PDB file of C-alpha atoms in Angstrom:
ATOM      1  CA  MET A   1      -3.454  21.641   4.085  1.00 48.00           C
ATOM      2  CA  LYS A   2      -2.032  20.278   7.356  1.00 47.00           C
ATOM      3  CA  ASN A   3      -2.449  23.656   9.060  1.00 52.00           C
ATOM      4  CA  ASN A   4      -6.080  23.815   8.045  1.00 53.00           C
ATOM      5  CA  LYS A   5      -6.577  20.379   9.513  1.00 53.00           C
ATOM      6  CA  ASP A   6      -4.898  21.336  12.798  1.00 54.00           C
ATOM      7  CA  LEU A   7      -7.116  24.477  13.100  1.00 49.00           C
ATOM      8  CA  GLU A   8     -10.224  22.386  12.474  1.00 56.00           C
ATOM      9  CA  ASN A   9      -9.097  19.872  15.167  1.00 55.00           C
ATOM     10  CA  GLN A  10      -8.497  22.693  17.577  1.00 52.00           C
ATOM     11  CA  ARG A  11     -11.912  24.190  16.871  1.00 56.00           C
ATOM     12  CA  ASP A  12     -13.674  20.833  17.438  1.00 55.00           C
ATOM     13  CA  GLU A  13     -11.843  20.438  20.737  1.00 53.00           C
ATOM     14  CA  ARG A  14     -12.980  23.825  21.828  1.00 50.00           C
ATOM     15  CA  GLU A  15     -16.574  22.954  20.919  1.00 53.00           C
ATOM     16  CA  PHE A  16     -16.318  19.761  23.047  1.00 49.00           C
ATOM     17  CA  LYS A  17     -14.980  21.767  25.956  1.00 47.00           C
ATOM     18  CA  SER A  18     -17.574  24.432  25.690  1.00 46.00           C
ATOM     19  CA  LYS A  19     -20.327  21.810  25.713  1.00 48.00           C
ATOM     20  CA  ASP A  20     -18.756  20.234  28.793  1.00 47.00           C
ATOM     21  CA  ALA A  21     -18.578  23.618  30.456  1.00 42.00           C
ATOM     22  CA  GLU A  22     -22.340  23.932  30.420  1.00 48.00           C
ATOM     23  CA  GLY A  23     -22.413  21.429  33.240  1.00 50.00           C
ATOM     24  CA  LEU A  24     -24.226  18.155  33.757  1.00 53.00           C
ATOM     25  CA  GLY A  25     -27.361  19.623  35.402  1.00 62.00           C
ATOM     26  CA  SER A  26     -28.710  19.464  38.902  1.00 70.00           C
ATOM     27  CA  CYS A  27     -30.398  16.177  38.358  1.00 70.00           C
ATOM     28  CA  THR A  28     -27.148  14.551  37.271  1.00 68.00           C
ATOM     29  CA  TRP A  29     -25.382  15.913  40.490  1.00 69.00           C
ATOM     30  CA  ILE A  30     -28.165  14.455  42.571  1.00 74.00           C
ATOM     31  CA  LEU A  31     -27.756  11.036  41.003  1.00 70.00           C
ATOM     32  CA  ALA A  32     -23.925  11.275  41.410  1.00 68.00           C
ATOM     33  CA  PHE A  33     -24.391  12.090  45.098  1.00 71.00           C
ATOM     34  CA  ILE A  34     -26.655   9.057  45.495  1.00 71.00           C
ATOM     35  CA  SER A  35     -24.116   6.942  43.714  1.00 71.00           C
ATOM     36  CA  PHE A  36     -21.322   8.053  46.044  1.00 71.00           C
ATOM     37  CA  ILE A  37     -23.539   7.107  49.048  1.00 75.00           C
ATOM     38  CA  ILE A  38     -24.168   3.685  47.538  1.00 73.00           C
ATOM     39  CA  VAL A  39     -20.410   3.181  46.896  1.00 69.00           C
ATOM     40  CA  ALA A  40     -19.625   4.278  50.494  1.00 70.00           C
ATOM     41  CA  LEU A  41     -22.257   1.918  52.046  1.00 74.00           C
ATOM     42  CA  THR A  42     -21.238  -1.143  50.043  1.00 74.00           C
ATOM     43  CA  PHE A  43     -17.427  -0.550  50.378  1.00 78.00           C
ATOM     44  CA  PRO A  44     -15.238  -2.510  49.769  1.00 75.00           C
ATOM     45  CA  LEU A  45     -17.575  -4.676  47.659  1.00 74.00           C
ATOM     46  CA  SER A  46     -18.294  -1.642  45.379  1.00 71.00           C
ATOM     47  CA  LEU A  47     -14.684  -1.469  44.331  1.00 76.00           C
ATOM     48  CA  PHE A  48     -15.238  -4.508  42.079  1.00 75.00           C
ATOM     49  CA  PHE A  49     -17.939  -2.414  40.097  1.00 76.00           C
ATOM     50  CA  CYS A  50     -16.201   0.966  40.291  1.00 78.00           C
ATOM     51  CA  LEU A  51     -12.598   0.261  39.443  1.00 84.00           C
ATOM     52  CA  LYS A  52     -11.815  -0.577  35.870  1.00 85.00           C
ATOM     53  CA  ILE A  53      -8.575  -1.334  34.096  1.00 86.00           C
ATOM     54  CA  VAL A  54      -7.466  -0.524  30.537  1.00 88.00           C
ATOM     55  CA  GLN A  55      -4.401  -1.754  28.843  1.00 88.00           C
ATOM     56  CA  GLU A  56      -1.438   0.260  27.507  1.00 89.00           C
ATOM     57  CA  TYR A  57      -2.855   0.185  24.019  1.00 88.00           C
ATOM     58  CA  GLU A  58      -6.422   1.023  25.161  1.00 89.00           C
ATOM     59  CA  ARG A  59      -8.369   4.164  26.221  1.00 90.00           C
ATOM     60  CA  ALA A  60     -11.702   4.488  27.952  1.00 89.00           C
ATOM     61  CA  VAL A  61     -14.291   7.098  26.998  1.00 88.00           C
ATOM     62  CA  ILE A  62     -16.664   7.735  30.015  1.00 86.00           C
ATOM     63  CA  PHE A  63     -20.202   8.945  29.771  1.00 86.00           C
ATOM     64  CA  ARG A  64     -22.258  10.125  32.795  1.00 81.00           C
ATOM     65  CA  VAL A  65     -25.988   9.972  32.302  1.00 79.00           C
ATOM     66  CA  GLY A  66     -25.312   9.877  28.486  1.00 78.00           C
ATOM     67  CA  ARG A  67     -22.960  12.879  28.475  1.00 80.00           C
ATOM     68  CA  LEU A  68     -19.188  13.300  28.423  1.00 81.00           C
ATOM     69  CA  LEU A  69     -17.835  14.405  31.772  1.00 73.00           C
ATOM     70  CA  PRO A  70     -16.783  18.020  31.992  1.00 68.00           C
ATOM     71  CA  GLY A  71     -13.232  18.347  30.826  1.00 65.00           C
ATOM     72  CA  ASN A  72     -13.337  14.686  29.896  1.00 60.00           C
ATOM     73  CA  ASP A  73     -10.352  13.020  28.354  1.00 76.00           C
ATOM     74  CA  ALA A  74     -10.009   9.375  27.426  1.00 82.00           C
ATOM     75  CA  LYS A  75      -8.875   7.434  30.499  1.00 83.00           C
ATOM     76  CA  GLY A  76      -5.964   5.092  30.583  1.00 79.00           C
ATOM     77  CA  PRO A  77      -3.761   3.232  30.610  1.00 86.00           C
ATOM     78  CA  GLY A  78      -4.165   1.826  34.077  1.00 86.00           C
ATOM     79  CA  ILE A  79      -6.968   2.070  36.623  1.00 85.00           C
ATOM     80  CA  PHE A  80      -9.837   4.480  36.610  1.00 84.00           C
ATOM     81  CA  PHE A  81     -13.000   5.076  38.621  1.00 81.00           C
ATOM     82  CA  ILE A  82     -16.629   5.116  37.494  1.00 82.00           C
ATOM     83  CA  LEU A  83     -19.921   5.449  39.469  1.00 80.00           C
ATOM     84  CA  PRO A  84     -22.341   2.595  39.223  1.00 80.00           C
ATOM     85  CA  CYS A  85     -25.693   3.049  37.614  1.00 78.00           C
ATOM     86  CA  ILE A  86     -24.965   6.542  36.048  1.00 79.00           C
ATOM     87  CA  ASP A  87     -21.557   6.038  34.383  1.00 80.00           C
ATOM     88  CA  THR A  88     -20.945   4.005  31.218  1.00 83.00           C
ATOM     89  CA  TYR A  89     -17.686   3.619  29.309  1.00 87.00           C
ATOM     90  CA  MET A  90     -16.422   2.376  26.027  1.00 88.00           C
ATOM     91  CA  LYS A  91     -12.944   0.920  25.473  1.00 90.00           C
ATOM     92  CA  VAL A  92     -11.119   1.993  22.300  1.00 91.00           C
ATOM     93  CA  ASP A  93      -8.198   0.068  20.917  1.00 90.00           C
ATOM     94  CA  LEU A  94      -5.396   2.391  19.600  1.00 92.00           C
ATOM     95  CA  ARG A  95      -3.362  -0.294  17.799  1.00 92.00           C
ATOM     96  CA  VAL A  96      -2.980  -0.250  14.037  1.00 92.00           C
ATOM     97  CA  VAL A  97      -5.683  -2.311  12.327  1.00 90.00           C
ATOM     98  CA  SER A  98      -5.333  -3.768   8.857  1.00 90.00           C
ATOM     99  CA  PHE A  99      -8.038  -5.034   6.616  1.00 89.00           C
ATOM    100  CA  ASP A 100      -8.368  -6.283   3.029  1.00 89.00           C
ATOM    101  CA  VAL A 101     -10.481  -4.368   0.611  1.00 87.00           C
ATOM    102  CA  PRO A 102     -12.482  -6.973  -1.314  1.00 87.00           C
ATOM    103  CA  PRO A 103     -11.749  -7.081  -5.148  1.00 86.00           C
ATOM    104  CA  GLN A 104     -13.459  -4.250  -6.812  1.00 84.00           C
ATOM    105  CA  GLU A 105     -14.670  -4.364 -10.434  1.00 84.00           C
ATOM    106  CA  ILE A 106     -13.292  -1.088 -11.887  1.00 84.00           C
ATOM    107  CA  LEU A 107     -13.784   0.402 -15.327  1.00 84.00           C
ATOM    108  CA  THR A 108     -10.626   2.296 -16.132  1.00 83.00           C
ATOM    109  CA  ARG A 109     -10.550   5.555 -18.099  1.00 84.00           C
ATOM    110  CA  ASP A 110      -9.630   3.687 -21.325  1.00 81.00           C
ATOM    111  CA  SER A 111     -12.642   1.340 -20.884  1.00 81.00           C
ATOM    112  CA  VAL A 112     -10.925  -1.718 -19.519  1.00 81.00           C
ATOM    113  CA  THR A 113     -12.582  -3.694 -16.751  1.00 83.00           C
ATOM    114  CA  VAL A 114     -10.165  -4.880 -14.040  1.00 86.00           C
ATOM    115  CA  ALA A 115     -10.519  -6.353 -10.545  1.00 86.00           C
ATOM    116  CA  VAL A 116      -8.394  -4.612  -7.975  1.00 87.00           C
ATOM    117  CA  ASP A 117      -7.950  -5.327  -4.232  1.00 87.00           C
ATOM    118  CA  ALA A 118      -5.991  -3.583  -1.613  1.00 90.00           C
ATOM    119  CA  VAL A 119      -4.956  -3.518   2.066  1.00 92.00           C
ATOM    120  CA  VAL A 120      -5.502  -0.550   4.324  1.00 92.00           C
ATOM    121  CA  TYR A 121      -3.646   0.113   7.694  1.00 94.00           C
ATOM    122  CA  PHE A 122      -5.284   2.592  10.119  1.00 93.00           C
ATOM    123  CA  ARG A 123      -5.567   3.354  13.780  1.00 92.00           C
ATOM    124  CA  ILE A 124      -7.678   5.490  16.093  1.00 92.00           C
ATOM    125  CA  SER A 125      -5.953   8.857  16.862  1.00 90.00           C
ATOM    126  CA  ASN A 126      -8.812  10.556  18.858  1.00 90.00           C
ATOM    127  CA  PRO A 127     -10.744   8.048  20.999  1.00 90.00           C
ATOM    128  CA  ILE A 128     -13.490  10.528  21.883  1.00 89.00           C
ATOM    129  CA  TRP A 129     -14.206  11.538  18.241  1.00 90.00           C
ATOM    130  CA  SER A 130     -14.152   7.855  17.192  1.00 89.00           C
ATOM    131  CA  VAL A 131     -17.041   7.194  19.665  1.00 89.00           C
ATOM    132  CA  VAL A 132     -18.990  10.436  19.468  1.00 88.00           C
ATOM    133  CA  ASN A 133     -18.806  11.420  15.806  1.00 89.00           C
ATOM    134  CA  VAL A 134     -19.396   8.078  14.122  1.00 89.00           C
ATOM    135  CA  GLU A 135     -21.438   4.998  15.062  1.00 87.00           C
ATOM    136  CA  ASP A 136     -18.852   2.402  13.898  1.00 88.00           C
ATOM    137  CA  ALA A 137     -15.480   3.969  13.029  1.00 89.00           C
ATOM    138  CA  HIS A 138     -13.905   0.765  11.803  1.00 90.00           C
ATOM    139  CA  ARG A 139     -16.824  -0.215   9.555  1.00 91.00           C
ATOM    140  CA  SER A 140     -17.234   3.262   8.206  1.00 91.00           C
ATOM    141  CA  THR A 141     -13.561   3.404   7.282  1.00 91.00           C
ATOM    142  CA  LYS A 142     -13.735   0.123   5.522  1.00 91.00           C
ATOM    143  CA  LEU A 143     -16.699   1.115   3.411  1.00 91.00           C
ATOM    144  CA  LEU A 144     -15.094   4.439   2.566  1.00 91.00           C
ATOM    145  CA  ALA A 145     -11.950   2.702   1.552  1.00 91.00           C
ATOM    146  CA  GLN A 146     -13.950   0.567  -0.959  1.00 90.00           C
ATOM    147  CA  THR A 147     -15.637   3.532  -2.606  1.00 90.00           C
ATOM    148  CA  THR A 148     -12.461   5.667  -2.659  1.00 90.00           C
ATOM    149  CA  LEU A 149     -10.633   2.827  -4.332  1.00 89.00           C
ATOM    150  CA  ARG A 150     -13.199   2.602  -7.088  1.00 88.00           C
ATOM    151  CA  ASN A 151     -13.397   6.392  -7.569  1.00 88.00           C
ATOM    152  CA  GLU A 152      -9.705   6.911  -7.703  1.00 87.00           C
ATOM    153  CA  LEU A 153      -8.766   3.994  -9.964  1.00 87.00           C
ATOM    154  CA  GLY A 154     -11.605   4.932 -12.368  1.00 84.00           C
ATOM    155  CA  THR A 155      -9.689   8.069 -13.359  1.00 86.00           C
ATOM    156  CA  LYS A 156      -6.628   6.130 -14.322  1.00 86.00           C
ATOM    157  CA  ASN A 157      -5.596   4.350 -17.559  1.00 85.00           C
ATOM    158  CA  LEU A 158      -4.619   0.706 -17.531  1.00 83.00           C
ATOM    159  CA  SER A 159      -0.953   1.444 -18.110  1.00 82.00           C
ATOM    160  CA  GLU A 160      -1.009   3.958 -15.211  1.00 83.00           C
ATOM    161  CA  LEU A 161      -2.683   1.389 -13.004  1.00 84.00           C
ATOM    162  CA  LEU A 162      -0.020  -1.201 -13.759  1.00 82.00           C
ATOM    163  CA  VAL A 163       2.969   1.146 -13.571  1.00 84.00           C
ATOM    164  CA  GLU A 164       2.138   3.709 -10.969  1.00 85.00           C
ATOM    165  CA  ARG A 165       0.873   1.610  -8.083  1.00 86.00           C
ATOM    166  CA  GLU A 166       2.924   3.413  -5.494  1.00 87.00           C
ATOM    167  CA  LYS A 167       1.749   6.837  -6.513  1.00 89.00           C
ATOM    168  CA  ILE A 168      -1.849   5.647  -6.598  1.00 88.00           C
ATOM    169  CA  SER A 169      -1.562   4.020  -3.149  1.00 89.00           C
ATOM    170  CA  HIS A 170      -0.245   7.391  -1.723  1.00 91.00           C
ATOM    171  CA  SER A 171      -3.196   9.274  -3.344  1.00 90.00           C
ATOM    172  CA  ILE A 172      -5.756   6.942  -1.902  1.00 90.00           C
ATOM    173  CA  GLN A 173      -4.084   7.180   1.556  1.00 91.00           C
ATOM    174  CA  ARG A 174      -4.222  10.966   1.490  1.00 92.00           C
ATOM    175  CA  ILE A 175      -7.867  11.017   0.426  1.00 92.00           C
ATOM    176  CA  LEU A 176      -8.849   8.486   3.146  1.00 92.00           C
ATOM    177  CA  ASP A 177      -6.807  10.298   5.814  1.00 91.00           C
ATOM    178  CA  GLU A 178      -8.568  13.578   5.123  1.00 91.00           C
ATOM    179  CA  ALA A 179     -12.060  12.019   5.044  1.00 91.00           C
ATOM    180  CA  THR A 180     -11.682  10.023   8.267  1.00 91.00           C
ATOM    181  CA  ASP A 181      -9.982  12.687  10.333  1.00 91.00           C
ATOM    182  CA  PRO A 182     -13.334  14.003  11.823  1.00 91.00           C
ATOM    183  CA  TRP A 183     -13.889  10.394  12.986  1.00 91.00           C
ATOM    184  CA  GLY A 184     -10.735  10.415  14.993  1.00 90.00           C
ATOM    185  CA  MET A 185      -9.026   7.886  12.526  1.00 91.00           C
ATOM    186  CA  LYS A 186      -5.560   8.026  11.066  1.00 92.00           C
ATOM    187  CA  VAL A 187      -4.943   6.098   7.884  1.00 92.00           C
ATOM    188  CA  GLU A 188      -1.280   4.928   8.068  1.00 91.00           C
ATOM    189  CA  ARG A 189      -0.884   3.174   4.749  1.00 91.00           C
ATOM    190  CA  VAL A 190      -2.675   1.905   1.697  1.00 91.00           C
ATOM    191  CA  GLU A 191      -1.264  -0.735  -0.614  1.00 90.00           C
ATOM    192  CA  VAL A 192      -2.752  -1.957  -3.953  1.00 87.00           C
ATOM    193  CA  LYS A 193      -2.250  -5.721  -3.738  1.00 84.00           C
ATOM    194  CA  ASP A 194      -3.325  -7.164  -7.133  1.00 82.00           C
ATOM    195  CA  VAL A 195      -4.674  -6.064 -10.393  1.00 82.00           C
ATOM    196  CA  ARG A 196      -6.383  -8.900 -12.263  1.00 81.00           C
ATOM    197  CA  LEU A 197      -7.027  -8.400 -15.967  1.00 78.00           C
ATOM    198  CA  PRO A 198      -9.626 -10.282 -18.099  1.00 70.00           C
ATOM    199  CA  GLN A 199      -8.325 -13.493 -19.731  1.00 67.00           C
ATOM    200  CA  GLN A 200      -8.686 -12.152 -23.284  1.00 67.00           C
ATOM    201  CA  LEU A 201      -6.715  -9.031 -22.475  1.00 61.00           C
ATOM    202  CA  GLN A 202      -4.053 -11.089 -20.879  1.00 57.00           C
ATOM    203  CA  ARG A 203      -3.688 -13.244 -23.981  1.00 63.00           C
ATOM    204  CA  ALA A 204      -3.607 -10.152 -26.119  1.00 62.00           C
ATOM    205  CA  MET A 205      -0.848  -8.510 -23.971  1.00 63.00           C
ATOM    206  CA  ALA A 206       1.138 -11.758 -24.021  1.00 64.00           C
ATOM    207  CA  ALA A 207       0.854 -11.990 -27.778  1.00 63.00           C
ATOM    208  CA  GLU A 208       2.013  -8.375 -28.091  1.00 66.00           C
ATOM    209  CA  ALA A 209       4.992  -8.934 -25.796  1.00 67.00           C
ATOM    210  CA  GLU A 210       6.015 -12.043 -27.696  1.00 65.00           C
ATOM    211  CA  ALA A 211       5.771 -10.197 -31.074  1.00 69.00           C
ATOM    212  CA  SER A 212       7.892  -7.385 -29.637  1.00 73.00           C
ATOM    213  CA  ARG A 213      10.538  -9.781 -28.419  1.00 74.00           C
ATOM    214  CA  GLU A 214      10.643 -11.519 -31.779  1.00 73.00           C
ATOM    215  CA  ALA A 215      10.973  -8.174 -33.546  1.00 77.00           C
ATOM    216  CA  ARG A 216      13.881  -7.234 -31.263  1.00 80.00           C
ATOM    217  CA  ALA A 217      15.537 -10.601 -31.836  1.00 77.00           C
ATOM    218  CA  LYS A 218      15.394 -10.206 -35.635  1.00 79.00           C
ATOM    219  CA  VAL A 219      16.862  -6.745 -35.403  1.00 82.00           C
ATOM    220  CA  ILE A 220      19.721  -8.021 -33.235  1.00 85.00           C
ATOM    221  CA  ALA A 221      20.329 -10.919 -35.576  1.00 79.00           C
ATOM    222  CA  ALA A 222      20.404  -8.554 -38.604  1.00 81.00           C
ATOM    223  CA  LYS A 223      22.845  -6.266 -36.798  1.00 84.00           C
ATOM    224  CA  GLY A 224      25.073  -9.219 -35.992  1.00 82.00           C
ATOM    225  CA  GLU A 225      25.116 -10.383 -39.711  1.00 82.00           C
ATOM    226  CA  MET A 226      25.891  -6.817 -40.829  1.00 84.00           C
ATOM    227  CA  ASN A 227      28.797  -6.556 -38.367  1.00 83.00           C
ATOM    228  CA  ALA A 228      30.103  -9.992 -39.404  1.00 79.00           C
ATOM    229  CA  ALA A 229      30.021  -9.142 -43.148  1.00 79.00           C
ATOM    230  CA  ARG A 230      31.792  -5.862 -42.390  1.00 80.00           C
ATOM    231  CA  ALA A 231      34.525  -7.723 -40.481  1.00 78.00           C
ATOM    232  CA  LEU A 232      34.897 -10.271 -43.327  1.00 75.00           C
ATOM    233  CA  LYS A 233      35.244  -7.537 -45.838  1.00 76.00           C
ATOM    234  CA  GLU A 234      37.965  -5.874 -43.719  1.00 75.00           C
ATOM    235  CA  ALA A 235      39.715  -9.208 -43.337  1.00 72.00           C
ATOM    236  CA  SER A 236      39.565  -9.822 -47.119  1.00 72.00           C
ATOM    237  CA  ASP A 237      41.108  -6.451 -47.794  1.00 72.00           C
ATOM    238  CA  VAL A 238      43.952  -7.081 -45.429  1.00 70.00           C
ATOM    239  CA  ILE A 239      44.590 -10.532 -47.030  1.00 67.00           C
ATOM    240  CA  ALA A 240      44.448  -9.085 -50.474  1.00 70.00           C
ATOM    241  CA  GLU A 241      47.271  -6.707 -49.581  1.00 70.00           C
ATOM    242  CA  SER A 242      49.591  -9.605 -48.564  1.00 67.00           C
ATOM    243  CA  PRO A 243      49.713 -12.963 -50.363  1.00 65.00           C
ATOM    244  CA  GLN A 244      51.677 -14.519 -47.624  1.00 64.00           C
ATOM    245  CA  ALA A 245      48.816 -13.895 -45.231  1.00 65.00           C
ATOM    246  CA  LEU A 246      46.515 -15.788 -47.569  1.00 62.00           C
ATOM    247  CA  GLN A 247      48.836 -18.759 -47.618  1.00 65.00           C
ATOM    248  CA  LEU A 248      49.135 -18.701 -43.730  1.00 67.00           C
ATOM    249  CA  ARG A 249      45.289 -18.595 -43.515  1.00 67.00           C
ATOM    250  CA  TYR A 250      45.024 -21.524 -45.909  1.00 64.00           C
ATOM    251  CA  LEU A 251      47.498 -23.576 -43.807  1.00 66.00           C
ATOM    252  CA  GLN A 252      45.598 -22.767 -40.556  1.00 69.00           C
ATOM    253  CA  THR A 253      42.277 -23.821 -42.161  1.00 68.00           C
ATOM    254  CA  LEU A 254      43.895 -27.165 -43.277  1.00 64.00           C
ATOM    255  CA  GLN A 255      45.276 -27.698 -39.754  1.00 65.00           C
ATOM    256  CA  THR A 256      41.842 -27.092 -38.301  1.00 69.00           C
ATOM    257  CA  ILE A 257      40.160 -29.524 -40.656  1.00 64.00           C
ATOM    258  CA  SER A 258      42.770 -32.229 -40.064  1.00 63.00           C
ATOM    259  CA  ALA A 259      42.416 -31.867 -36.257  1.00 62.00           C
ATOM    260  CA  GLU A 260      38.630 -32.258 -36.395  1.00 60.00           C
ATOM    261  CA  LYS A 261      38.487 -35.056 -38.979  1.00 58.00           C
ATOM    262  CA  ASN A 262      41.693 -36.816 -37.675  1.00 60.00           C
ATOM    263  CA  SER A 263      43.074 -37.087 -41.228  1.00 60.00           C
ATOM    264  CA  THR A 264      46.317 -36.496 -43.064  1.00 61.00           C
ATOM    265  CA  ILE A 265      46.576 -33.996 -45.917  1.00 58.00           C
ATOM    266  CA  ILE A 266      49.365 -34.423 -48.561  1.00 57.00           C
ATOM    267  CA  PHE A 267      50.285 -31.498 -50.862  1.00 53.00           C
ATOM    268  CA  PRO A 268      51.539 -32.898 -54.156  1.00 47.00           C
ATOM    269  CA  LEU A 269      52.062 -29.527 -55.568  1.00 49.00           C
ATOM    270  CA  PRO A 270      53.764 -26.513 -54.203  1.00 52.00           C
ATOM    271  CA  ILE A 271      51.362 -24.008 -52.679  1.00 52.00           C
ATOM    272  CA  ASP A 272      52.828 -21.247 -54.900  1.00 54.00           C
ATOM    273  CA  MET A 273      51.175 -22.804 -57.880  1.00 52.00           C
ATOM    274  CA  LEU A 274      47.774 -21.502 -56.456  1.00 50.00           C
ATOM    275  CA  ASN A 275      48.847 -18.034 -57.443  1.00 51.00           C
ATOM    276  CA  MET A 276      49.544 -18.883 -61.029  1.00 49.00           C
TER     277      MET A 276
END
C-alpha cells in the first residue's frame, strides 16, 4: 500500500513538472520584463515589495500570472524574491494542527445510539498540493474526519466501541491519511476521546454490573462456608482420635471466655467426669 502511494506521488510530481515545462508564454515573459524594469527604476524602494520572509515552520507557494513557476518548489524558510504586480504567493504552515471532532450521533451495529467525539492531529506534508489540489485543506480534512468517524464506528458493536478504542483510532487514522494524501496532508494521529451512552442504557449497565458483583460475592461466601465446614470436620476428626486434645481445647475456650468477660470460673468437679 505504501509503495503504491509513493508511485502515485511521484506520478503527480512528474505531471506538475511537465505542466511547468510548457512554459509561461510570451505574454508572461513580457510582463516579467516590465516588472524587472519597474523594480530597477524604483530601487531600493522596490525591495520592500519584492523581498518576503517566511519562518522556519512556513513555506511559500508562488504563482506568476496565476501559474506555478517552472520547476517551482515551495520557498523557504528565509528570504525569497517576487515580482510586483504579476507574482502572488500563499504561505503554508507546516506545523501539526489539532482539532476536536464535534460529538457525532452514531448508530452502532447492534442498534445502540451513542455520542462519540474525537481529536485529530494532522499537518501539511506537500505545500503545493495543499494549495493547488484543494480549496481549503484544513476545512476539508475536518469535514472528512467527521464523516469517517461516523462511517467507521457505525460498523462496530457497542462492546467493540468501548473496549477497542485504540484499534478503532488506528483504523480511522489510516483511512484519513489515505484520503487526504492527494491534498498534501498527513494525518499523524486520531484519538477517540469520549463515548457517551444514553441514560437508560447507563442505568441498565450499572444494574447488570451490580448484579454480577452480588452474584460473585455470594459464590465467594458459599465457598468460604464450605471451606470452613470442611476444616471443622477435619478438626473434629482429630479431636475424636485424642480425648486429651478435647480437654485442652475445652480449657483454651474457658480461658478465652474468662479473659473477655473478666470473670473467674470454678470447676467443682473433675474434668474427667465429662467422659463418663
